[in-house]
XYZ file of C-alpha atoms in Angstrom:
782
model
C 30.199 2.411 44.744
C 29.511 -1.042 43.348
C 26.023 -2.522 43.231
C 27.082 -5.218 45.713
C 27.908 -2.523 48.295
C 24.638 -0.778 47.529
C 22.727 -3.980 48.127
C 24.572 -4.617 51.418
C 23.747 -1.129 52.683
C 20.124 -1.550 51.575
C 19.880 -4.761 53.618
C 21.138 -2.918 56.673
C 18.487 -0.244 56.262
C 15.818 -2.929 55.868
C 16.978 -4.612 59.073
C 17.027 -1.289 60.928
C 13.475 -0.429 59.820
C 12.304 -3.943 60.692
C 13.939 -3.680 64.104
C 12.100 -0.384 64.713
C 8.749 -1.974 63.822
C 9.558 -4.985 65.984
C 10.564 -2.794 68.918
C 7.312 -0.882 68.582
C 5.387 -4.145 68.602
C 7.144 -5.305 71.775
C 6.486 -1.978 73.459
C 2.806 -2.061 72.425
C 2.380 -5.525 73.901
C 4.013 -4.368 77.136
C 1.889 -1.199 77.330
C -1.469 -2.750 76.512
C -0.868 -5.990 78.354
C 1.110 -4.923 81.389
C 0.764 -1.165 81.565
C 4.467 -0.538 80.987
C 5.352 3.011 79.957
C 3.224 5.933 78.770
C 1.048 6.200 75.657
C 3.057 9.101 74.183
C 5.992 6.754 73.491
C 3.904 5.008 70.772
C 4.304 8.091 68.559
C 8.104 7.779 68.444
C 8.430 4.613 66.346
C 6.965 5.905 63.044
C 9.329 8.907 62.672
C 12.224 6.749 63.921
C 11.573 4.244 61.110
C 11.201 7.182 58.724
C 14.808 8.138 59.433
C 15.994 4.762 58.103
C 13.691 5.035 55.064
C 15.088 8.481 54.227
C 18.654 7.187 54.655
C 17.946 4.212 52.371
C 16.472 6.314 49.547
C 19.178 8.963 49.902
C 21.862 6.305 49.712
C 20.296 4.876 46.518
C 20.186 8.284 44.846
C 23.724 9.340 45.793
C 25.574 6.065 45.299
C 23.788 4.455 42.356
C 26.206 4.255 39.340
C 24.847 5.832 36.138
C 21.255 6.352 37.332
C 18.496 6.635 34.754
C 16.905 10.141 34.683
C 13.373 8.752 35.106
C 14.364 6.479 37.995
C 16.394 9.268 39.656
C 13.421 11.658 39.410
C 11.089 9.038 40.914
C 13.311 8.261 43.876
C 13.972 11.958 44.538
C 10.226 12.417 44.761
C 9.973 9.447 47.125
C 12.773 10.898 49.234
C 11.041 14.264 49.575
C 7.698 12.606 50.281
C 9.084 10.299 52.997
C 11.108 13.114 54.572
C 8.081 15.443 54.714
C 5.747 12.753 56.095
C 8.356 11.678 58.688
C 8.747 15.333 59.679
C 4.994 15.626 60.267
C 4.916 12.514 62.420
C 8.070 13.634 64.279
C 6.305 16.904 65.016
C 3.353 14.935 66.388
C 5.691 12.738 68.502
C 7.284 15.812 70.054
C 3.838 17.271 70.739
C 2.679 14.058 72.416
C 5.826 13.748 74.546
C 5.361 17.300 75.773
C 1.698 16.596 76.624
C 2.005 13.108 78.100
C -1.103 13.332 80.204
C -3.273 14.318 77.209
C -1.857 11.771 74.765
C -4.968 9.558 74.873
C -7.317 12.294 73.673
C -4.963 14.782 72.030
C -5.231 15.188 68.243
C -2.403 15.592 65.768
C -1.342 19.234 65.498
C -2.903 20.803 62.367
C 0.463 21.977 61.005
C 1.962 18.524 61.538
C -1.031 16.968 59.783
C -0.659 19.465 56.947
C 3.012 18.564 56.648
C 2.189 14.846 56.410
C -0.624 15.570 53.955
C 1.791 17.476 51.708
C 4.098 14.456 51.822
C 1.281 12.176 50.674
C 0.401 14.574 47.832
C 4.054 14.605 46.763
C 3.977 10.797 46.706
C 0.879 10.823 44.501
C 2.517 13.387 42.179
C 5.719 11.302 42.050
C 3.823 8.153 41.108
C 1.867 10.060 38.481
C 5.040 11.222 36.725
C 6.303 7.692 36.054
C 5.813 7.089 32.279
C 3.468 4.307 31.234
C 3.019 2.469 27.933
C 2.816 5.013 25.108
C -0.186 3.901 23.053
C -1.685 5.759 20.159
C -5.124 6.397 18.721
C -7.977 4.352 20.172
C -5.584 2.481 22.443
C -4.893 5.690 24.372
C -8.603 6.155 25.075
C -8.975 2.501 26.044
C -6.155 2.791 28.547
C -7.584 6.002 29.998
C -10.955 4.305 30.480
C -9.347 1.234 32.013
C -7.415 3.321 34.498
C -10.488 5.363 35.389
C -12.543 2.204 35.885
C -9.822 0.677 38.027
C -9.433 3.844 40.080
C -13.169 4.278 40.777
C -13.713 0.584 41.501
C -10.821 0.336 43.963
C -11.638 3.713 45.538
C -15.283 2.717 46.038
C -14.316 -0.415 47.919
C -11.725 1.349 50.082
C -14.248 4.064 50.846
C -16.909 1.524 51.748
C -14.687 -0.801 53.771
C -12.129 1.629 55.179
C -12.764 5.344 55.335
C -16.581 5.486 55.628
C -16.719 3.246 58.730
C -14.223 5.616 60.440
C -16.673 8.479 60.005
C -19.434 6.588 61.823
C -17.263 4.876 64.463
C -18.262 5.066 68.157
C -15.093 6.942 68.991
C -14.156 8.641 65.750
C -10.578 9.744 65.246
C -9.689 13.321 64.512
C -10.285 14.854 61.141
C -6.528 15.114 60.640
C -6.104 11.384 61.141
C -8.970 10.515 58.802
C -7.576 12.847 56.112
C -4.185 11.185 56.361
C -5.743 7.705 56.214
C -7.689 8.778 53.139
C -4.555 10.131 51.470
C -2.711 6.909 52.268
C -5.490 4.894 50.648
C -5.450 7.304 47.685
C -1.718 6.662 47.257
C -2.438 2.933 47.059
C -5.270 3.288 44.541
C -3.239 5.685 42.355
C -0.229 3.423 42.430
C -2.281 0.341 41.603
C -3.737 1.934 38.482
C -0.299 3.295 37.550
C 1.878 0.231 38.074
C -0.483 -1.996 36.100
C 0.214 0.042 32.954
C 3.992 0.312 33.196
C 5.636 -1.952 30.616
C 9.113 -2.364 32.088
C 11.095 0.847 32.301
C 13.839 2.083 34.637
C 11.603 2.117 37.736
C 11.056 -1.423 38.956
C 7.402 -2.490 39.175
C 7.966 -4.376 42.456
C 9.634 -1.314 43.987
C 6.677 0.863 43.006
C 4.229 -1.633 44.520
C 6.144 -1.606 47.785
C 6.213 2.202 47.860
C 2.453 2.262 47.199
C 1.859 -0.344 49.903
C 3.768 1.899 52.325
C 0.877 4.333 52.053
C -2.064 1.957 51.716
C -1.286 -0.905 54.083
C -0.799 1.187 57.261
C -3.776 3.365 56.312
C -6.038 0.358 55.825
C -4.981 -1.322 59.075
C -5.325 1.973 60.927
C -8.863 2.346 59.595
C -9.769 -1.126 60.834
C -8.301 -0.378 64.259
C -10.202 2.906 64.480
C -13.524 1.263 63.668
C -12.877 -1.749 65.879
C -11.260 -0.223 68.953
C -11.853 3.497 68.796
C -9.284 5.842 70.326
C -7.310 3.056 71.983
C -6.635 1.700 68.483
C -4.303 4.605 67.874
C -1.701 2.991 70.173
C -1.020 -0.119 68.024
C -1.498 2.022 64.918
C 1.309 4.341 65.983
C 3.516 1.700 67.610
C 3.789 -1.003 64.945
C 1.350 -0.293 62.051
C 2.728 3.046 60.879
C 6.363 1.838 61.269
C 5.555 -0.717 58.570
C 5.578 2.154 56.013
C 9.330 2.902 56.396
C 10.022 -0.849 56.298
C 8.158 -1.141 52.979
C 10.060 1.874 51.614
C 13.418 0.236 52.409
C 12.209 -3.006 50.817
C 11.317 -0.994 47.695
C 14.843 0.434 47.563
C 16.278 -3.095 47.818
C 13.989 -4.267 44.993
C 15.173 -1.388 42.782
C 18.815 -2.318 43.411
C 18.119 -5.957 42.506
C 16.399 -4.865 39.321
C 19.348 -2.659 38.372
C 21.630 -5.685 38.798
C 19.666 -7.576 36.140
C 17.241 -9.482 38.338
C 14.279 -7.609 36.831
C 11.202 -9.641 35.998
C 10.038 -9.944 32.417
C 7.387 -7.314 31.638
C 3.859 -8.622 31.280
C 0.995 -7.291 29.254
C 0.008 -4.157 31.205
C -3.439 -3.667 32.769
C -5.040 -6.820 31.428
C -7.036 -7.914 34.479
C -7.239 -4.742 36.598
C -10.433 -3.230 35.048
C -12.304 -6.508 35.448
C -11.133 -6.819 39.062
C -12.249 -3.248 39.713
C -15.722 -4.011 38.329
C -16.015 -6.956 40.710
C -14.867 -4.827 43.667
C -17.359 -2.073 42.808
C -20.155 -4.636 43.018
C -19.159 -5.811 46.522
C -21.117 -3.006 48.292
C -24.120 -3.749 46.089
C -24.017 -7.363 47.174
C -23.839 -6.199 50.807
C -26.924 -4.031 50.324
C -28.733 -6.928 48.695
C -28.128 -8.956 51.873
C -29.562 -6.277 54.151
C -26.861 -3.654 54.728
C -28.386 -0.247 55.641
C -28.541 2.327 52.855
C -26.736 5.285 54.423
C -25.071 8.178 52.644
C -21.607 6.499 52.442
C -23.285 3.609 50.678
C -25.006 6.002 48.280
C -21.569 7.300 47.299
C -20.567 3.740 46.476
C -23.742 3.251 44.438
C -22.987 6.366 42.406
C -19.432 5.116 41.817
C -20.792 1.731 40.709
C -23.134 3.434 38.224
C -20.263 5.511 36.842
C -18.061 2.407 36.560
C -20.851 0.572 34.706
C -21.249 3.491 32.279
C -17.515 3.616 31.670
C -17.450 -0.131 31.084
C -20.166 0.291 28.437
C -18.142 3.008 26.727
C -15.048 0.828 26.887
C -16.880 -2.120 25.377
C -18.125 0.109 22.571
C -14.576 1.256 21.881
C -13.407 -2.356 22.028
C -16.142 -3.293 19.547
C -15.008 -0.576 17.150
C -11.364 -1.596 17.573
C -12.183 -5.259 16.990
C -14.162 -4.356 13.889
C -11.203 -2.336 12.613
C -8.813 -5.200 13.314
C -11.137 -7.623 11.526
C -11.200 -5.339 8.479
C -7.413 -5.138 8.537
C -7.200 -8.922 8.920
C -9.514 -9.436 5.949
C -7.501 -7.012 3.821
C -4.257 -8.697 4.849
C -5.722 -12.121 4.153
C -6.825 -11.016 0.693
C -3.417 -9.479 0.086
C -1.692 -12.612 1.308
C -3.841 -14.802 -0.907
C -3.015 -12.539 -3.849
C 0.722 -12.630 -3.070
C 0.634 -16.402 -2.683
C -1.043 -16.835 -6.065
C 0.615 -14.046 -8.079
C 4.134 -13.117 -9.117
C 5.576 -10.248 -7.100
C 7.378 -8.579 -10.022
C 4.910 -8.780 -12.907
C 1.588 -9.239 -11.105
C 0.747 -12.240 -13.274
C -0.563 -15.484 -11.861
C 2.211 -17.712 -10.543
C 2.888 -21.415 -10.967
C 0.641 -22.456 -8.039
C -2.432 -20.627 -9.360
C -1.628 -21.838 -12.880
C -1.655 -25.480 -11.805
C -4.847 -24.937 -9.813
C -6.684 -23.367 -12.785
C -5.265 -25.937 -15.203
C -6.430 -28.802 -12.993
C -9.889 -27.245 -12.743
C -10.067 -26.745 -16.531
C -9.057 -30.357 -17.175
C -11.703 -31.556 -14.704
C -14.324 -29.519 -16.600
C -13.696 -31.471 -19.763
C -13.693 -28.488 -22.138
C -11.009 -27.743 -24.750
C -7.874 -26.682 -22.923
C -4.537 -25.542 -24.305
C -1.298 -24.323 -22.751
C 1.289 -22.027 -24.308
C 4.730 -22.163 -22.699
C 6.815 -19.102 -23.603
C 10.547 -18.793 -22.993
C 12.418 -15.580 -23.781
C 15.420 -16.257 -26.006
C 18.826 -15.085 -24.756
C 17.308 -13.188 -21.831
C 20.426 -13.873 -19.765
C 22.395 -11.651 -22.139
C 20.149 -8.716 -21.209
C 20.845 -9.257 -17.506
C 24.576 -9.670 -18.080
C 25.044 -6.656 -20.342
C 22.429 -4.184 -19.082
C 21.861 -5.279 -15.491
C 19.071 -6.987 -13.598
C 17.074 -3.759 -13.280
C 16.707 -3.513 -17.038
C 15.956 -7.251 -17.153
C 13.154 -6.853 -14.597
C 11.723 -3.942 -16.567
C 11.743 -6.116 -19.676
C 9.913 -8.908 -17.834
C 7.240 -6.459 -16.691
C 6.813 -5.249 -20.280
C 6.482 -8.819 -21.541
C 3.858 -9.450 -18.843
C 1.871 -6.430 -20.009
C 2.101 -7.651 -23.586
C 0.805 -11.076 -22.530
C -2.180 -9.511 -20.757
C -3.026 -7.429 -23.784
C -2.756 -10.291 -26.287
C -4.298 -13.056 -24.157
C -7.580 -11.292 -23.461
C -10.127 -11.924 -20.721
C -10.714 -15.617 -21.416
C -7.060 -16.604 -20.879
C -4.807 -16.740 -17.850
C -1.323 -15.280 -18.410
C 1.247 -16.706 -16.012
C 4.843 -16.130 -15.029
C 6.181 -19.617 -14.416
C 9.581 -18.415 -13.209
C 12.678 -16.576 -14.434
C 12.160 -15.668 -18.080
C 9.497 -18.346 -18.642
C 5.817 -17.475 -19.067
C 2.678 -19.423 -19.877
C -0.890 -18.840 -21.008
C -3.858 -21.071 -20.157
C -6.519 -21.074 -22.870
C -9.992 -22.580 -22.706
C -11.852 -22.554 -25.983
C -9.526 -20.224 -27.903
C -7.148 -20.905 -30.791
C -3.631 -21.278 -29.324
C -1.910 -20.968 -32.729
C -3.568 -17.609 -33.321
C -2.419 -16.342 -29.910
C 1.125 -17.644 -30.522
C 1.212 -15.818 -33.859
C 0.031 -12.583 -32.235
C 2.605 -12.883 -29.465
C 5.476 -13.461 -31.886
C 4.284 -10.529 -33.950
C 4.109 -8.244 -30.928
C 7.593 -9.315 -29.811
C 8.959 -8.426 -33.239
C 8.850 -4.771 -32.142
C 10.982 -3.145 -29.424
C 9.372 -3.078 -25.969
C 10.046 -1.681 -22.466
C 11.432 1.739 -21.624
C 14.816 0.802 -23.117
C 13.220 -0.196 -26.439
C 14.701 -3.677 -26.438
C 14.015 -6.305 -29.070
C 13.386 -9.689 -27.474
C 12.386 -12.955 -29.084
C 10.598 -15.960 -27.643
C 10.193 -19.671 -28.278
C 6.650 -20.935 -27.739
C 5.539 -24.487 -27.078
C 1.852 -25.358 -27.525
C 0.126 -28.370 -25.991
C -3.549 -29.334 -26.213
C -5.020 -31.382 -23.406
C -6.195 -34.825 -24.532
C -8.972 -36.640 -22.653
C -7.589 -38.064 -19.423
C -4.423 -35.942 -19.422
C -3.211 -34.656 -16.076
C -1.809 -31.200 -15.457
C 1.716 -32.620 -15.318
C 1.310 -34.326 -18.687
C 0.036 -31.169 -20.376
C 2.853 -29.091 -18.920
C 5.438 -31.683 -19.912
C 4.109 -31.720 -23.490
C 4.219 -27.926 -23.674
C 7.768 -27.964 -22.327
C 8.828 -30.493 -24.970
C 7.253 -28.396 -27.713
C 8.981 -25.268 -26.419
C 12.299 -27.106 -26.385
C 11.758 -28.159 -29.996
C 10.995 -24.540 -30.908
C 14.375 -23.517 -29.510
C 16.086 -26.345 -31.373
C 14.564 -25.101 -34.621
C 16.190 -21.704 -34.339
C 14.159 -19.861 -31.697
C 11.636 -17.058 -32.303
C 8.945 -19.507 -33.407
C 6.219 -21.754 -32.059
C 5.819 -25.528 -32.142
C 2.686 -27.552 -31.360
C 3.242 -30.787 -29.504
C 2.667 -34.030 -31.424
C 2.835 -37.624 -30.284
C 6.372 -38.973 -30.241
C 7.927 -35.534 -30.079
C 9.110 -36.045 -26.551
C 11.305 -39.063 -27.218
C 14.316 -37.264 -28.736
C 13.930 -34.429 -26.239
C 13.817 -36.915 -23.387
C 16.878 -38.636 -24.782
C 18.704 -35.312 -24.872
C 17.655 -34.550 -21.288
C 18.757 -38.003 -20.202
C 22.053 -37.336 -21.907
C 22.476 -34.303 -19.692
C 21.664 -36.424 -16.664
C 24.381 -38.909 -17.609
C 27.059 -36.240 -17.835
C 27.683 -36.192 -14.097
C 28.106 -39.955 -14.046
C 30.459 -39.681 -17.010
C 32.611 -37.096 -15.214
C 32.803 -39.251 -12.116
C 33.380 -42.392 -14.194
C 36.340 -41.028 -16.200
C 34.554 -41.502 -19.537
C 35.881 -38.320 -21.151
C 39.075 -38.242 -23.190
C 41.064 -35.323 -24.532
C 42.239 -35.492 -28.146
C 44.422 -32.995 -29.971
C 44.195 -31.558 -33.470
C 47.517 -30.292 -34.866
C 48.106 -26.628 -35.680
C 50.428 -26.547 -38.710
C 52.759 -23.989 -40.259
C 51.442 -23.996 -43.821
C 54.647 -22.919 -45.522
C 56.843 -25.693 -44.055
C 54.106 -28.175 -43.134
C 55.363 -28.324 -39.538
C 53.271 -28.903 -36.362
C 53.678 -25.930 -34.030
C 50.787 -26.524 -31.654
C 47.592 -28.409 -30.906
C 43.985 -27.612 -30.118
C 42.530 -29.751 -27.315
C 39.129 -31.301 -27.973
C 37.049 -33.483 -25.648
C 35.416 -36.802 -26.588
C 32.921 -38.874 -24.635
C 33.292 -42.648 -24.762
C 29.873 -43.778 -23.513
C 29.826 -47.372 -22.226
C 26.587 -48.135 -24.123
C 26.255 -45.531 -26.893
C 29.899 -45.569 -27.883
C 31.447 -42.316 -29.034
C 28.999 -39.443 -28.344
C 29.315 -36.422 -30.619
C 30.349 -33.137 -28.977
C 27.462 -31.540 -30.860
C 25.172 -33.624 -28.628
C 26.747 -33.439 -25.181
C 28.325 -29.950 -25.177
C 24.909 -28.171 -25.321
C 23.680 -30.485 -22.556
C 26.742 -29.622 -20.478
C 26.120 -25.916 -21.064
C 22.481 -26.251 -20.040
C 23.197 -28.195 -16.858
C 26.233 -26.149 -15.832
C 28.486 -29.216 -15.997
C 30.523 -27.450 -18.661
C 32.430 -25.849 -15.748
C 33.812 -29.077 -14.230
C 34.193 -30.584 -17.719
C 36.169 -27.559 -18.892
C 38.281 -27.719 -15.741
C 39.135 -31.332 -16.568
C 40.136 -30.439 -20.145
C 42.201 -27.479 -18.906
C 44.196 -29.508 -16.402
C 44.737 -32.407 -18.774
C 45.853 -30.106 -21.592
C 48.305 -28.221 -19.365
C 49.685 -31.469 -17.953
C 50.148 -33.029 -21.396
C 51.617 -29.862 -22.968
C 54.139 -29.638 -20.111
C 55.090 -33.282 -20.691
C 55.636 -32.643 -24.419
C 57.666 -29.534 -23.589
C 59.906 -31.562 -21.299
C 60.301 -34.348 -23.863
C 60.726 -32.399 -27.102
C 62.074 -29.048 -25.880
C 60.807 -25.520 -26.481
C 60.888 -25.937 -30.267
C 58.887 -29.143 -30.263
C 55.481 -27.597 -29.546
C 54.958 -23.864 -29.302
C 51.372 -23.693 -27.969
C 48.445 -25.718 -26.684
C 44.981 -24.264 -27.250
C 41.591 -25.168 -25.837
C 38.067 -23.791 -26.098
C 36.487 -21.883 -23.206
C 32.713 -21.378 -22.957
C 30.867 -18.306 -21.711
C 29.590 -20.320 -18.769
C 33.165 -20.995 -17.663
C 34.117 -17.339 -17.960
C 31.147 -16.461 -15.738
C 32.506 -18.757 -13.042
C 34.282 -16.500 -10.490
C 36.858 -19.250 -9.870
C 37.840 -19.689 -13.511
C 40.945 -17.480 -13.460
C 42.094 -19.210 -10.277
C 41.514 -22.591 -11.941
C 43.722 -21.578 -14.876
C 46.458 -20.351 -12.567
C 46.276 -23.568 -10.552
C 46.469 -25.757 -13.665
C 49.533 -23.889 -14.895
C 51.189 -24.063 -11.480
C 50.513 -27.774 -11.052
C 51.769 -28.677 -14.531
C 54.648 -26.220 -14.758
C 53.537 -25.078 -18.228
C 54.650 -21.499 -19.014
C 51.738 -19.068 -19.375
C 52.730 -17.942 -22.862
C 52.375 -21.477 -24.238
C 48.669 -21.684 -23.304
C 46.045 -20.307 -25.696
C 42.398 -19.962 -24.659
C 39.907 -19.769 -27.524
C 36.761 -17.697 -26.948
C 33.830 -17.119 -29.303
C 32.501 -13.675 -30.113
C 29.203 -14.394 -28.362
C 31.069 -15.328 -25.153
C 32.999 -12.055 -25.183
C 29.717 -10.128 -25.199
C 28.436 -11.752 -21.976
C 28.978 -8.894 -19.550
C 31.488 -7.374 -17.156
C 32.373 -10.602 -15.343
C 33.547 -12.143 -18.623
C 35.447 -8.983 -19.563
C 37.226 -8.875 -16.185
C 38.197 -12.535 -16.471
C 39.616 -12.063 -19.977
C 41.717 -9.063 -18.990
C 43.048 -10.891 -15.914
C 44.086 -13.801 -18.139
C 45.757 -11.397 -20.546
C 47.716 -9.778 -17.694
C 48.895 -13.251 -16.654
C 50.529 -13.620 -20.087
C 48.037 -16.139 -21.462
C 47.228 -15.623 -25.120
C 43.566 -15.291 -26.120
C 42.207 -16.341 -29.501
C 38.957 -15.093 -31.008
C 37.385 -18.283 -32.367
C 35.043 -18.528 -35.384
C 35.944 -14.974 -36.338
C 33.659 -13.306 -38.840
C 30.461 -15.137 -37.874
C 29.294 -12.614 -35.250
C 27.817 -9.127 -35.492
C 30.491 -7.194 -33.632
C 33.743 -8.655 -34.899
C 35.473 -5.420 -35.842
C 34.670 -3.594 -32.611
C 35.684 -6.630 -30.617
C 39.219 -6.512 -31.994
C 39.663 -3.164 -30.252
C 37.805 -3.930 -27.020
C 38.955 -7.525 -26.527
C 42.630 -8.308 -25.621
C 43.022 -10.866 -28.410
C 46.366 -12.167 -29.632
C 45.092 -14.509 -32.349
C 42.193 -14.426 -34.796
C 40.861 -17.758 -36.094
C 39.208 -17.547 -39.507
C 35.978 -19.552 -39.439
C 35.677 -22.660 -41.627
C 32.771 -21.100 -43.512
C 35.177 -18.598 -45.085
C 37.683 -21.304 -45.993
C 35.183 -23.513 -47.813
C 35.373 -22.846 -51.558
C 38.332 -20.520 -51.254
C 40.327 -22.747 -53.622
C 37.759 -22.773 -56.446
C 38.957 -21.123 -59.670
C 36.226 -21.141 -62.276
C 38.021 -18.793 -64.615
C 36.241 -15.701 -63.309
C 38.616 -13.421 -61.405
C 35.708 -11.446 -59.975
C 34.043 -14.571 -58.531
C 37.346 -15.813 -57.124
C 38.021 -12.463 -55.462
C 34.496 -12.476 -53.971
C 35.037 -15.907 -52.409
C 38.336 -14.758 -50.939
C 37.168 -11.268 -49.857
C 36.465 -12.050 -46.189
C 39.644 -14.112 -45.745
C 41.664 -11.309 -47.350
C 39.993 -8.650 -45.162
C 40.660 -10.633 -42.007
C 44.356 -11.177 -42.752
C 44.806 -7.507 -43.618
C 43.006 -6.397 -40.445
C 45.005 -8.817 -38.305
C 48.234 -7.574 -39.837
C 47.327 -3.984 -39.105
C 46.537 -4.838 -35.495
C 49.563 -7.152 -35.188
C 47.465 -10.209 -34.423
C 48.275 -13.788 -35.308
C 45.914 -15.735 -37.576
C 44.797 -19.353 -37.871
C 42.678 -20.674 -40.730
C 40.224 -23.389 -39.632
C 38.675 -26.264 -41.544
C 41.359 -26.845 -44.189
C 40.432 -29.965 -46.156
C 42.579 -29.912 -49.305
C 46.029 -28.911 -50.575
C 44.363 -26.393 -52.874
C 42.947 -24.573 -49.854
C 46.430 -24.544 -48.312
C 47.804 -22.942 -51.472
C 45.033 -20.347 -51.602
C 45.536 -19.423 -47.945
C 49.291 -19.141 -48.351
C 48.669 -16.870 -51.328
C 46.502 -14.626 -49.101
C 49.183 -14.497 -46.387
C 47.977 -17.107 -43.854
C 50.824 -19.041 -42.269
C 49.050 -21.268 -39.693
C 46.070 -23.518 -40.210
C 44.254 -26.599 -38.987
C 41.824 -29.055 -40.510
C 41.308 -32.678 -41.407
C 43.680 -32.408 -44.336
C 46.509 -31.245 -42.076
C 45.722 -33.600 -39.209
C 42.685 -35.165 -37.621
C 42.169 -35.066 -33.838
C 44.430 -37.696 -32.268
C 45.437 -39.032 -28.893
C 48.345 -37.704 -26.869
C 50.419 -40.689 -27.954
C 49.671 -39.869 -31.567
C 50.855 -36.299 -31.081
C 53.996 -37.591 -29.359
C 54.747 -39.917 -32.286
C 54.171 -37.064 -34.708
C 56.500 -34.744 -32.805
C 59.120 -37.489 -32.516
C 59.118 -38.134 -36.267
C 59.042 -34.408 -36.980
C 62.134 -33.822 -34.812
C 64.273 -36.322 -36.665
C 62.791 -36.165 -40.166
C 64.360 -34.164 -42.985
C 61.116 -33.955 -44.935
C 58.256 -32.879 -42.687
C 55.759 -32.675 -45.573
C 56.290 -36.350 -46.490
C 55.993 -37.335 -42.819
C 52.667 -35.488 -42.468
C 51.245 -37.251 -45.539
C 52.474 -40.577 -44.243
C 51.006 -39.941 -40.790
C 47.642 -38.897 -42.231
C 47.547 -42.084 -44.217
C 48.392 -44.083 -41.100
C 45.647 -42.354 -39.068
C 43.075 -43.111 -41.726
């Protein structure tokens, strides 16, 4: 059955129960006002309303889709309770109807009263089984005290205002009736202390309140009627007061159905105000006594309850004091921890940048000698790339421990960020500390026994310097230390920042240059040495600055690497080279130009989109893959798995890879096996002096040893070779003698524009003497 049908049926039960109560009210008015009927009829309306209450609860239990076990258990208990109580009152109604003449003075049969009493006890047990908030520790004791205080306070008031006056009434009701009134009030008090501590849950709080009111409201009104009117008060009590209980039960069922449909109220903080309200209620009888109420034994019971409530409140306040003290201690510990975390690095435990600036500002305000060491680990990124970030973090922690040990108590070691550290010194010699640090870093550290080097910049605070000025000076000095070869320290001096600033500004102008189309691609010929014929070109980039003129690649390439702009710059060179090589291929045919090469940096290979960029450039230009050569340095090849994956993907695409500046690294021989190279380029340093013949065969062989070893190794591995930096015909002859067939250099051809290459290829295609044409073209270029 759908919830809509459930709700419709619940409304019908509510209307039926309301009609029963209304009918009883009409009858009561007719009997008391006009003498219509007999008194025994008054006892029929309560059990009649109970029938509708039982039907409503039974319908909820049987027809509710997917009932919750807790809610089903609660409503089964309510069903049994209502059925048993209705049975007791039905028994009494039958007894009264069979003794019509004695109805005014006849008491409820003991067995019927016992039946109703059992029903009330079942209701109390059912309410007690509903789970409340599940606190732990001191909170459990606080809740128990709160509920006890609330129970005693409410019970004291109901005893004083309800049940006790019935005992001393002029025409007291029977003991059975007073017991049932007391149980009804007990149901209300128990439910009040229970519902206030239920934080949501499957049983709706409003439904539970209505069920509790079904016991307390009729009992309270009945008590008032008994005290006020004596035995005649039983007529309205039975006719329209007790029938209110079934009506409230059916309203509770309707509230549960609404809650199951999603109309449940948001849970509030349980039991917040109830203990305080109970304390106020417990003091009401005391106020009455203060204004002259007689001190009888029912009042003494209330006084005892008030004393107990006061004692429990004191215990609760003591527990609250202890809990508040504990929370304050926790808050202080958390505040200290938070302050530590805000001012210290989470990985190394060193002071962070914020605390560093704070201490530096304080030291500068003190006026004493203050120095700052700025320490940057050299090539730390290689550790992360090759060994992983876990090993890199372990290395940083080891460096932090080394800084603590070397700095001492009078210095503040700091992790500025990444692989950059600092030390704040007041009154100590910064050069001595820098020397000790470099000496300590000369030995392997961390669990992996890694050897790491550092560049250290030193800046002394001059009078009037701000924290920013001191840090900027230390940064400039550290930059100069890196420029001087790393693994050393430099002290800042006046004027040192100007060239560094110029270099940084150069990096800042790179983006404008890319957007402003200030870069040009030039091409240096690759020449077959035996026939002096151009077979390919190497693409090189030049920057035509609008104010500085031609900027050297040695100046702007490092800046592009540092700023990351090498990626878009390399993309520009790649696309332009592919486009131009495809144009030459279309103009001069497949024999006109065999390959076009360009340099690729490690930063580009780390870019996850690099392989896609290469594929896109080839697709857009139409250049065949095998005619593109990408030149990579040995240091770039060693930059981790991302680089290795990119290189192997390029190799699978059919693009040839050249190992540039071969012989200058530390792992050249192993690289030839691990790296999918097609070409080896002999570095210029091994070509210089190769032509010298001073009459000593041994000296000549020594100068040619590396070049000879490279050509032999390349031949064994079936790799092509290119000799770089050829500057004389004698070098050409020496290289040909060693077996090199391809070379490049200023003697063979300087970097030239695309038009220059086109002119060269045009002359080469129609010229019978390529050697004479090359000499003539070199003369023309110069």
